Short mmCIF file of C-alpha atoms in Angstrom, two decimals:
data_model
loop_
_atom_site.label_atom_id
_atom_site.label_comp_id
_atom_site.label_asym_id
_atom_site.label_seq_id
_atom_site.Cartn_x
_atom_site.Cartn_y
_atom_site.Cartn_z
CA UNK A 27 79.41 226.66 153.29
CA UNK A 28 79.46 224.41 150.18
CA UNK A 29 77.06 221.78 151.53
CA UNK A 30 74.48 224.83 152.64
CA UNK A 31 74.68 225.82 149.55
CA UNK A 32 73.99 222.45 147.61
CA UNK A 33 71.11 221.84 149.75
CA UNK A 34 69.47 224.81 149.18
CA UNK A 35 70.08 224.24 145.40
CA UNK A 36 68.39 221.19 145.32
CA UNK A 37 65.48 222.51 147.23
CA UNK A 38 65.08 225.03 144.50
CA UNK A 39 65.31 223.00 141.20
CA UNK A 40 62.30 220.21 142.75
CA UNK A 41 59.99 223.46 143.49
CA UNK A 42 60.80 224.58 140.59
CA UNK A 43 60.38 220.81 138.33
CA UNK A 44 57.04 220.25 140.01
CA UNK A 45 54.55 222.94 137.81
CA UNK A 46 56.17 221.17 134.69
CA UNK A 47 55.74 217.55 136.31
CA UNK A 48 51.76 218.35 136.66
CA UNK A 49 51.44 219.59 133.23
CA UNK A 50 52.60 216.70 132.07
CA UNK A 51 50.91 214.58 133.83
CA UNK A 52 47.65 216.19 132.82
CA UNK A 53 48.63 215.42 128.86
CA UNK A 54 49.13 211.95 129.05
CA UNK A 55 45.42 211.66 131.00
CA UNK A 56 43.98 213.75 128.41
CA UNK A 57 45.61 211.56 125.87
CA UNK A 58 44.47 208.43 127.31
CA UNK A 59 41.04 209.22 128.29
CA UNK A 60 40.33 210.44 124.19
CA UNK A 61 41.85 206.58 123.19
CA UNK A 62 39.55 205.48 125.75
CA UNK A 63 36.63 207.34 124.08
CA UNK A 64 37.26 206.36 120.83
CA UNK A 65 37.60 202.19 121.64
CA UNK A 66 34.31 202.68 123.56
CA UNK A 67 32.72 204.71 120.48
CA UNK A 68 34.16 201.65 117.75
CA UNK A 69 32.28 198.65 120.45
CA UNK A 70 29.09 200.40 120.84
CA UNK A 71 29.17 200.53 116.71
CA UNK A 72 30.04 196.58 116.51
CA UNK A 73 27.29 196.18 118.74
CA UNK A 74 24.81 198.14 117.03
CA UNK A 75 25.58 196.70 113.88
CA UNK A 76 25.47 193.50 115.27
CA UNK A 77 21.70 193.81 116.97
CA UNK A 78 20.41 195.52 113.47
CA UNK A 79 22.12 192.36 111.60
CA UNK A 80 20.46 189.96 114.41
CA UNK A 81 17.10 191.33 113.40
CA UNK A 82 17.09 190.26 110.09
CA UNK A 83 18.25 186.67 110.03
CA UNK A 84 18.14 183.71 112.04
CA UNK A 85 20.25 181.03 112.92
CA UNK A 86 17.86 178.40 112.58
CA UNK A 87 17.11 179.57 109.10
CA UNK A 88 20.28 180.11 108.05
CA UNK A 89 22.83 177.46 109.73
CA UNK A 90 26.05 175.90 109.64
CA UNK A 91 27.07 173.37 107.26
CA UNK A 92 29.55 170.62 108.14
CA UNK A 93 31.66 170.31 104.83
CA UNK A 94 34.71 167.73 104.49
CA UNK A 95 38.14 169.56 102.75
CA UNK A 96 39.09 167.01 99.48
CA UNK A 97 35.45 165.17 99.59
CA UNK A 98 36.34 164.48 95.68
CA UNK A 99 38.91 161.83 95.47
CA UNK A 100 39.43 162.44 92.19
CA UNK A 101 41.15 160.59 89.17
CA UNK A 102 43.38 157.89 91.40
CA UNK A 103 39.59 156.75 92.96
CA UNK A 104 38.65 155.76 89.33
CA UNK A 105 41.69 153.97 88.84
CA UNK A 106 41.41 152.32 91.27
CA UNK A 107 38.02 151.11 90.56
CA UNK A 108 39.22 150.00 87.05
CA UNK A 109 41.81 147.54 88.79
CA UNK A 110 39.28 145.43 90.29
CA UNK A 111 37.16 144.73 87.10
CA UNK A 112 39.99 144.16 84.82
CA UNK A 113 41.54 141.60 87.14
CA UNK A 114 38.33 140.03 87.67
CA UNK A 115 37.75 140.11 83.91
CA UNK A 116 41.30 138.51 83.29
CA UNK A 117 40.84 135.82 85.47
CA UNK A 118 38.01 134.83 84.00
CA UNK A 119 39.48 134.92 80.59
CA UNK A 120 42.19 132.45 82.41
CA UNK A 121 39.50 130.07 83.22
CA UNK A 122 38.74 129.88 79.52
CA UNK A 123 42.00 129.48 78.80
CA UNK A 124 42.11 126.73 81.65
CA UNK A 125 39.36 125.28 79.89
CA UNK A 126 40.63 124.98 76.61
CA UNK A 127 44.38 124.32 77.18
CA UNK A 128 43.08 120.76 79.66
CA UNK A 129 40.98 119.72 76.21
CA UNK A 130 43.96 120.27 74.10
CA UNK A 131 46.30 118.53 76.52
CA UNK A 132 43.40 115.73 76.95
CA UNK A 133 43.21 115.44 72.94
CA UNK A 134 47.36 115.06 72.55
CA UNK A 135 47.14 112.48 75.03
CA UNK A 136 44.75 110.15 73.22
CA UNK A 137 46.95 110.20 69.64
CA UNK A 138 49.50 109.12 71.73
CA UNK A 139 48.09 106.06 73.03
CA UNK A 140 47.10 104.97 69.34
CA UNK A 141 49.93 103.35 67.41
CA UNK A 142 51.85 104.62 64.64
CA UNK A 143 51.38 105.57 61.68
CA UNK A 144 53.54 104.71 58.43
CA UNK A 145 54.36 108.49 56.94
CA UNK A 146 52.92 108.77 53.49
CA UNK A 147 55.24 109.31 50.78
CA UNK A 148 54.42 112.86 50.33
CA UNK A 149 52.21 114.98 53.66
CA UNK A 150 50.48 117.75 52.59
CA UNK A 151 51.38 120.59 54.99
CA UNK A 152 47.69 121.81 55.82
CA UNK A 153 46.73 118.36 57.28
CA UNK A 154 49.60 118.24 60.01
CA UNK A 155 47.59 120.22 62.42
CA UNK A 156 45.20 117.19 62.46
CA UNK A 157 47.69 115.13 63.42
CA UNK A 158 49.83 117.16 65.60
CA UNK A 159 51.39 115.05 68.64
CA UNK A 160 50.28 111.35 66.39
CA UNK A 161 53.16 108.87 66.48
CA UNK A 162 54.89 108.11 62.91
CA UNK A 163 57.50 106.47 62.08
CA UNK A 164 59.52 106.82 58.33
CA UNK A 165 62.44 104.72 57.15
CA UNK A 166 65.26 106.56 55.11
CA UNK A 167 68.93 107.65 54.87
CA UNK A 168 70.00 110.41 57.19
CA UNK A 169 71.72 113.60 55.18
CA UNK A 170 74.30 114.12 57.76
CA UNK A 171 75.83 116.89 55.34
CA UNK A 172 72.93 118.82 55.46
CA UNK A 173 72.20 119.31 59.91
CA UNK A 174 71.83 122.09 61.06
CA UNK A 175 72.36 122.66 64.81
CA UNK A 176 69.29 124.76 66.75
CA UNK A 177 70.50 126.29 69.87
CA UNK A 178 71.78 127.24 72.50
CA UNK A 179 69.59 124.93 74.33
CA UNK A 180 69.71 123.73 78.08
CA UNK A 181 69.84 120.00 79.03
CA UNK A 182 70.01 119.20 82.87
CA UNK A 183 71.82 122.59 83.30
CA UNK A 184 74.13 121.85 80.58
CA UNK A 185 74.26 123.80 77.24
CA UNK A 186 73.95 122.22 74.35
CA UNK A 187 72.10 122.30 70.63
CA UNK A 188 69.37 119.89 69.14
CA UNK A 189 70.76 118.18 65.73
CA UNK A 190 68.20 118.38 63.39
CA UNK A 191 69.13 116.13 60.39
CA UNK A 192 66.97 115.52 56.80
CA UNK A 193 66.30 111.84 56.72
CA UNK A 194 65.71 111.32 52.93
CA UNK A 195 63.29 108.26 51.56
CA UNK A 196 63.61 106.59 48.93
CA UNK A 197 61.11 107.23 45.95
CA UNK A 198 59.50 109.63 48.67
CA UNK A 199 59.83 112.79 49.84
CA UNK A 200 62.93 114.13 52.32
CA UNK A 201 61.85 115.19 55.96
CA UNK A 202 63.33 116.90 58.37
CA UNK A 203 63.70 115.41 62.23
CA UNK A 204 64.73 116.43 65.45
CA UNK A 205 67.03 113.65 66.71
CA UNK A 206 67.57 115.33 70.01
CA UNK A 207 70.27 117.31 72.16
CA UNK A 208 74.08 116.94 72.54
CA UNK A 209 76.49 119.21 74.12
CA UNK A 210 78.34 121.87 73.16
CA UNK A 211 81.39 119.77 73.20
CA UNK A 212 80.36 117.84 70.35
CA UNK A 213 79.18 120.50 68.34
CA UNK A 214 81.42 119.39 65.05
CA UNK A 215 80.74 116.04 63.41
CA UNK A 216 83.86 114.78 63.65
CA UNK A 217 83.63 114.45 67.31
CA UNK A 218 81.17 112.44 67.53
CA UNK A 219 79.57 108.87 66.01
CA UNK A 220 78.08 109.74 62.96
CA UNK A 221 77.38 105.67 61.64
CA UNK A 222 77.62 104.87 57.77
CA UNK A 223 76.08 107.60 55.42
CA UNK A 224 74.53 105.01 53.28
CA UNK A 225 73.09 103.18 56.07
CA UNK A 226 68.86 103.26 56.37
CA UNK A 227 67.54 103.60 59.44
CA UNK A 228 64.09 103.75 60.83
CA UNK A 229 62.39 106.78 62.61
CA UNK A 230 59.62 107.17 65.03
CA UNK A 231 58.29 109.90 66.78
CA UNK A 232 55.84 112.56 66.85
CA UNK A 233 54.47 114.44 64.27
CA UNK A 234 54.65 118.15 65.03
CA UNK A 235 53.31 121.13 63.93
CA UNK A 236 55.66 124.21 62.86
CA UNK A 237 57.34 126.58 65.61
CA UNK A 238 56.55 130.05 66.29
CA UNK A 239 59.07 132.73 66.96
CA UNK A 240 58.57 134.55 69.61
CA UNK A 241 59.64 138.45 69.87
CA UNK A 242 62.80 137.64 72.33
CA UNK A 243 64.33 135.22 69.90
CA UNK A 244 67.06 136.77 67.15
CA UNK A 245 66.83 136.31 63.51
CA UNK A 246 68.73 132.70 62.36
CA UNK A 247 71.77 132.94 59.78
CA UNK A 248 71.71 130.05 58.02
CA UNK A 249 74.33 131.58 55.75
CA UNK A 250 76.29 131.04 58.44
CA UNK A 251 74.52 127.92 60.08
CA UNK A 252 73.42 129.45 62.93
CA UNK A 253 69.77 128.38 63.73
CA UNK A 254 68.36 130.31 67.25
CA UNK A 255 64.94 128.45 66.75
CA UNK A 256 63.65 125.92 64.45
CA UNK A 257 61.86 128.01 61.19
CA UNK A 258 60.65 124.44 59.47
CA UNK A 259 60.02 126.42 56.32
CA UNK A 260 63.42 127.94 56.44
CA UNK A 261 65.53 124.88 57.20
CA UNK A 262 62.87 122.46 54.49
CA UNK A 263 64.35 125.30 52.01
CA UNK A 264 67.40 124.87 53.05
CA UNK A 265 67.86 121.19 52.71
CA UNK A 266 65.55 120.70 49.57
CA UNK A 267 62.89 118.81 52.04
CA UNK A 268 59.58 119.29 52.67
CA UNK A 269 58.34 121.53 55.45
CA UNK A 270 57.39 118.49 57.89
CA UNK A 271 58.93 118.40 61.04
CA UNK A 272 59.25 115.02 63.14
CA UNK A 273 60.86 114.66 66.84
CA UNK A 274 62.12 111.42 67.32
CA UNK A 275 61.45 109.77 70.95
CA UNK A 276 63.12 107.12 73.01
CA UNK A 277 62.27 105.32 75.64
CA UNK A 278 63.52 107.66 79.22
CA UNK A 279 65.96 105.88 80.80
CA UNK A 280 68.55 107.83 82.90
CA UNK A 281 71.70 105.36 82.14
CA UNK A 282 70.82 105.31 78.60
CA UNK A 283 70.76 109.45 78.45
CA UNK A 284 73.94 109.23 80.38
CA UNK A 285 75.92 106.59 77.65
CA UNK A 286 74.20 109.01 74.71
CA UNK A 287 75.56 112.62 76.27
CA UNK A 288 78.73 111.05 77.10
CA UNK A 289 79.36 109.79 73.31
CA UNK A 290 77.63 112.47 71.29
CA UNK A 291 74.79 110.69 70.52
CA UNK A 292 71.54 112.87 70.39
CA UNK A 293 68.99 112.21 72.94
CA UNK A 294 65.79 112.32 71.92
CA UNK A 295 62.41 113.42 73.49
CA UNK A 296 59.60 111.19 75.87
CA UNK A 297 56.80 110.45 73.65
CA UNK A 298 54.59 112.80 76.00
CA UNK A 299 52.70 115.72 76.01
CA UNK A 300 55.25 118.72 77.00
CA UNK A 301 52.43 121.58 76.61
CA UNK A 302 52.46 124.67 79.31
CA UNK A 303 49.90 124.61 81.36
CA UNK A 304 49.86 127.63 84.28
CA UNK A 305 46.90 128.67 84.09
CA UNK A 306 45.87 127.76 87.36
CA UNK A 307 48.29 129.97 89.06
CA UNK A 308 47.28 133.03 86.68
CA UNK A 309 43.34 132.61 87.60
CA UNK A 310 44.52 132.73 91.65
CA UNK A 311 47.13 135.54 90.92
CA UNK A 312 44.25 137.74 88.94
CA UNK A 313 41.22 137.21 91.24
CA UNK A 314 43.40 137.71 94.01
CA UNK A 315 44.48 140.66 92.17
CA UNK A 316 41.13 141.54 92.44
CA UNK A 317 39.73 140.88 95.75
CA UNK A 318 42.16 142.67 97.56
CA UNK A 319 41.93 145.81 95.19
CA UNK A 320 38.08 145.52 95.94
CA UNK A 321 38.42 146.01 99.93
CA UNK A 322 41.03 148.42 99.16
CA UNK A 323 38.04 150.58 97.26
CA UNK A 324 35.77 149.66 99.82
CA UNK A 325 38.47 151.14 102.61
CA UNK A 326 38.63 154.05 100.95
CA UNK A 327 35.52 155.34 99.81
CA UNK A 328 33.76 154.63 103.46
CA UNK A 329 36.58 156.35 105.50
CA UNK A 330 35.29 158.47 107.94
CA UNK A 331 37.32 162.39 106.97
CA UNK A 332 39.21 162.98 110.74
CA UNK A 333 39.45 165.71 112.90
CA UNK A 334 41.42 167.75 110.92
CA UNK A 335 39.63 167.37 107.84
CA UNK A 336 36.36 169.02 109.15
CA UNK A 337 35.57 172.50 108.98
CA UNK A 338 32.53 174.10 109.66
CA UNK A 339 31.53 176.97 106.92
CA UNK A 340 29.31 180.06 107.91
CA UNK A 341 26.16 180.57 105.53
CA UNK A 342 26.72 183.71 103.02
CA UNK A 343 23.71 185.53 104.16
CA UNK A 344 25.65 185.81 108.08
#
């Protein structure tokens, strides 16, 4: 009996379920067909507006501009354009510079060739310039209690100092000269050859004119006799001489610079012209400088924007 009973059951609850079922159904189509109405209603709108709009302008008269995103390169271009000229101006400035340094070198050259001169018994300081790099010689008595040791200086990769010494004349004025370099190891007199006090001695070498300091170099302390470049003015106050410096030369001979270094004796200079001269290698380094920062300029202002960089912009009045 139970199963009769479960059947019939069942029978009853989908007759009953099936009214409901079709009221349902007819919601949801009511609902969809007033979404349906409404999209249709918002298109025909868009394309009304859009046919009214099409009326009044045209495409021809109004189109589309192609427009680049960043056209202005802004404040690195300039720079960049300032490079170029300065270099270009620099080098040329080096040419002068060239110029004037081969003269110079070209002038020292020619005193040296002349022979030398006695020193007069007193040089007026003003005039050295006109003689700068002549050959002189002076005879005198060397004040070995009054060097003064300039350095640290290099020799051949060794350190060292150059022995400046006031070589006083009789009846004349005192000078001061640059006898040359010796080691370190012989910094104190006693360790080296000093020959008789008393003993007069002739000097030749070059007339010079007074050093400049440059910024890099510390202040000397001749209070405590160190000398880190050679102030003539300082050191002729110093000693009680005048302010005329002279750097002895000798003759280059290797042996002979070997027998001085190894005894303490100071070797002295070449008689040559020892002047700087790179300016060759600053006019290639500045118009190179400037060259390549030229095609650089030229690479960037005719770049062609890419792709991405294009974007097309609608006219306003659309």
């Amino acid at each position: 009996m139970r199963p009769i009973f479960s059947a019939l059951q069942k029978t009853a609850t989908r007759a009953w379920s099936a009214p409901a079922r079709a009221a349902r159904s007819a919601q949801v189509s009511s609902k969809l067909g007033s979404i349906a109405a409404k999209y249709r209603a918002s298109q025909f709108r868009h394309i009304s507006q859009s046919r009214q709009l099409a009326d009044g302008l045209n495409v021809v008269d109004h189109p589309a501009r192609l427009v680049r995103v960043n056209k202005k390169h802004g404040p690195g271009l300039i720079i960049l354009a300032l490079i170029p000229i300065i270099s270009f101006g620099l080098g040329t400035w080096q040419v002068q510079r060239l110029d004037w340094k081969t003269k110079l070198m070209a002038k020292f050259e020619d005193r040296l060739v002349k022979p030398p001169l006695p020193l007069p018994p007193r040089i007026d300081p003003d005039a050295i310039e006109e003689f700068d790099y002549r050959r002189v010689y002076a005879t005198g008595r060397f004040r070995h209690d009054k060097e003064m040791l300039v350095g640290p200086r290099m020799h051949d990769g060794e350190d060292g100092f150059v022995v400046v010494t006031p070589l006083e004349r009789e009846g004349q004025s005192t000078v001061l000269v640059n006898r040359g370099w010796i080691s370190r190891k012989f910094k104190d007199q006693k360790d080296r050859p000093l020959g008789v006090l008393d003993q007069e001695v002739t000097v030749e070498g070059l007339l010079r004119e007074p050093w400049k300091k440059n910024m890099f170099t510390p202040d000397n302390k001749p209070e405590e006799g160190k000398f880190y470049f050679p102030d003539i003015h300082q050191m002729a106050e110093l000693s009680g001489s005048q302010p005329v410096w002279i750097e002895e030369t000798m003759v280059p001979d290797l042996i002979e610079s070997y027998n001085r270094e190894a005894k303490g004796i100071p070797i002295g200079r070449a008689a040559e012209v020892n002047l700087r001269n790179n300016h060759s290698q600053y006019i290639f380094t500045w118009y190179g400088l400037s060259l390549a920062t030229s095609i650089m300029l030229w690479m960037v202002v005719r770049k062609n924007p890419n792709e991405a960089m294009r974007r097309v912009r609608q006219n306003r009045n659309w």
